[in-house]
Amino acid sequence: MTDLTNLKYSEEHEWVALEGSVATVGITDYAADALGDIVFVELPAVGTELSSGDVFGEAESTKSVSELYAPVAGTVVEVNQAIVDDPSLVNSSPFEDAWMIKVEVADGALDGLLDRDGYTAITEG
């Protein structure tokens, strides 16, 4: 189980785990629950340059289609093909198996993101 207090969060419901200079990005359980059953995920190609706030893909559920926003700037170095092949992973394992992209980032990339308490405050408020 992922320690959710070690992650950073965006107000658009993405989570970020930083290891060295690579940020792993996914959507939170709150977002996955709000979307409902995810049936399709579109992700960017490796090599895509992202600015913080850019749309990097979309998640389609039985209820709606939601854009996915980059919480950090950098270059996409890996995408999770497993969730493209089986989008239901986003609902069943949002913090472990359903990471979406890995981004090579610069120092300070997580500045401005929320800690777990800050994220919980906006989702419970």
PDB file of C-alpha atoms in Angstrom, residues 15-19 21-26 43-50 56 72-81 96-105:
ATOM      1  CA  TRP A  15      -1.171  12.765  -7.253  1.00  0.00           C
ATOM      2  CA  VAL A  16       2.598  12.928  -7.716  1.00  0.00           C
ATOM      3  CA  ALA A  17       5.358  10.709  -6.331  1.00  0.00           C
ATOM      4  CA  LEU A  18       8.893  12.003  -6.875  1.00  0.00           C
ATOM      5  CA  GLU A  19      11.828   9.612  -7.142  1.00  0.00           C
ATOM      6  CA  SER A  21      14.104  13.606 -11.034  1.00  0.00           C
ATOM      7  CA  VAL A  22      11.176  11.442 -12.206  1.00  0.00           C
ATOM      8  CA  ALA A  23       7.649  12.283 -11.101  1.00  0.00           C
ATOM      9  CA  THR A  24       5.050   9.524 -11.311  1.00  0.00           C
ATOM     10  CA  VAL A  25       1.550  10.942 -11.875  1.00  0.00           C
ATOM     11  CA  GLY A  26      -1.900   9.438 -11.409  1.00  0.00           C
ATOM     12  CA  LEU A  43      -2.324   9.146 -22.482  1.00  0.00           C
ATOM     13  CA  PRO A  44       0.386  11.180 -24.268  1.00  0.00           C
ATOM     14  CA  ALA A  45       3.288   9.757 -26.228  1.00  0.00           C
ATOM     15  CA  VAL A  46       6.699   9.341 -24.621  1.00  0.00           C
ATOM     16  CA  GLY A  47       8.700  12.480 -25.377  1.00  0.00           C
ATOM     17  CA  THR A  48       5.743  14.849 -24.996  1.00  0.00           C
ATOM     18  CA  GLU A  49       6.753  18.117 -23.323  1.00  0.00           C
ATOM     19  CA  LEU A  50       4.300  19.265 -20.648  1.00  0.00           C
ATOM     20  CA  PHE A  56      -2.081  15.390 -20.911  1.00  0.00           C
ATOM     21  CA  VAL A  72       4.259  19.228 -13.034  1.00  0.00           C
ATOM     22  CA  ALA A  73       6.254  20.436 -16.038  1.00  0.00           C
ATOM     23  CA  GLY A  74       8.675  18.174 -17.846  1.00  0.00           C
ATOM     24  CA  THR A  75       9.100  15.478 -20.479  1.00  0.00           C
ATOM     25  CA  VAL A  76       7.021  12.304 -20.494  1.00  0.00           C
ATOM     26  CA  VAL A  77       9.475   9.400 -20.168  1.00  0.00           C
ATOM     27  CA  GLU A  78       7.014   6.529 -19.662  1.00  0.00           C
ATOM     28  CA  VAL A  79       3.281   5.823 -19.949  1.00  0.00           C
ATOM     29  CA  ASN A  80       1.355   3.078 -18.207  1.00  0.00           C
ATOM     30  CA  GLN A  81       0.120   0.859 -21.032  1.00  0.00           C
ATOM     31  CA  GLU A  96      -0.451   1.524  -7.078  1.00  0.00           C
ATOM     32  CA  ASP A  97      -1.169  -0.103 -10.446  1.00  0.00           C
ATOM     33  CA  ALA A  98      -2.911   2.829 -12.130  1.00  0.00           C
ATOM     34  CA  TRP A  99      -0.170   5.432 -12.284  1.00  0.00           C
ATOM     35  CA  MET A 100      -0.558   7.213 -15.626  1.00  0.00           C
ATOM     36  CA  ILE A 101       2.679   8.856 -16.710  1.00  0.00           C
ATOM     37  CA  LYS A 102       6.243   9.370 -15.559  1.00  0.00           C
ATOM     38  CA  VAL A 103       7.742  12.791 -16.196  1.00  0.00           C
ATOM     39  CA  GLU A 104      11.384  13.917 -16.055  1.00  0.00           C
ATOM     40  CA  VAL A 105      11.206  17.145 -14.048  1.00  0.00           C
TER      41      VAL A 105
END
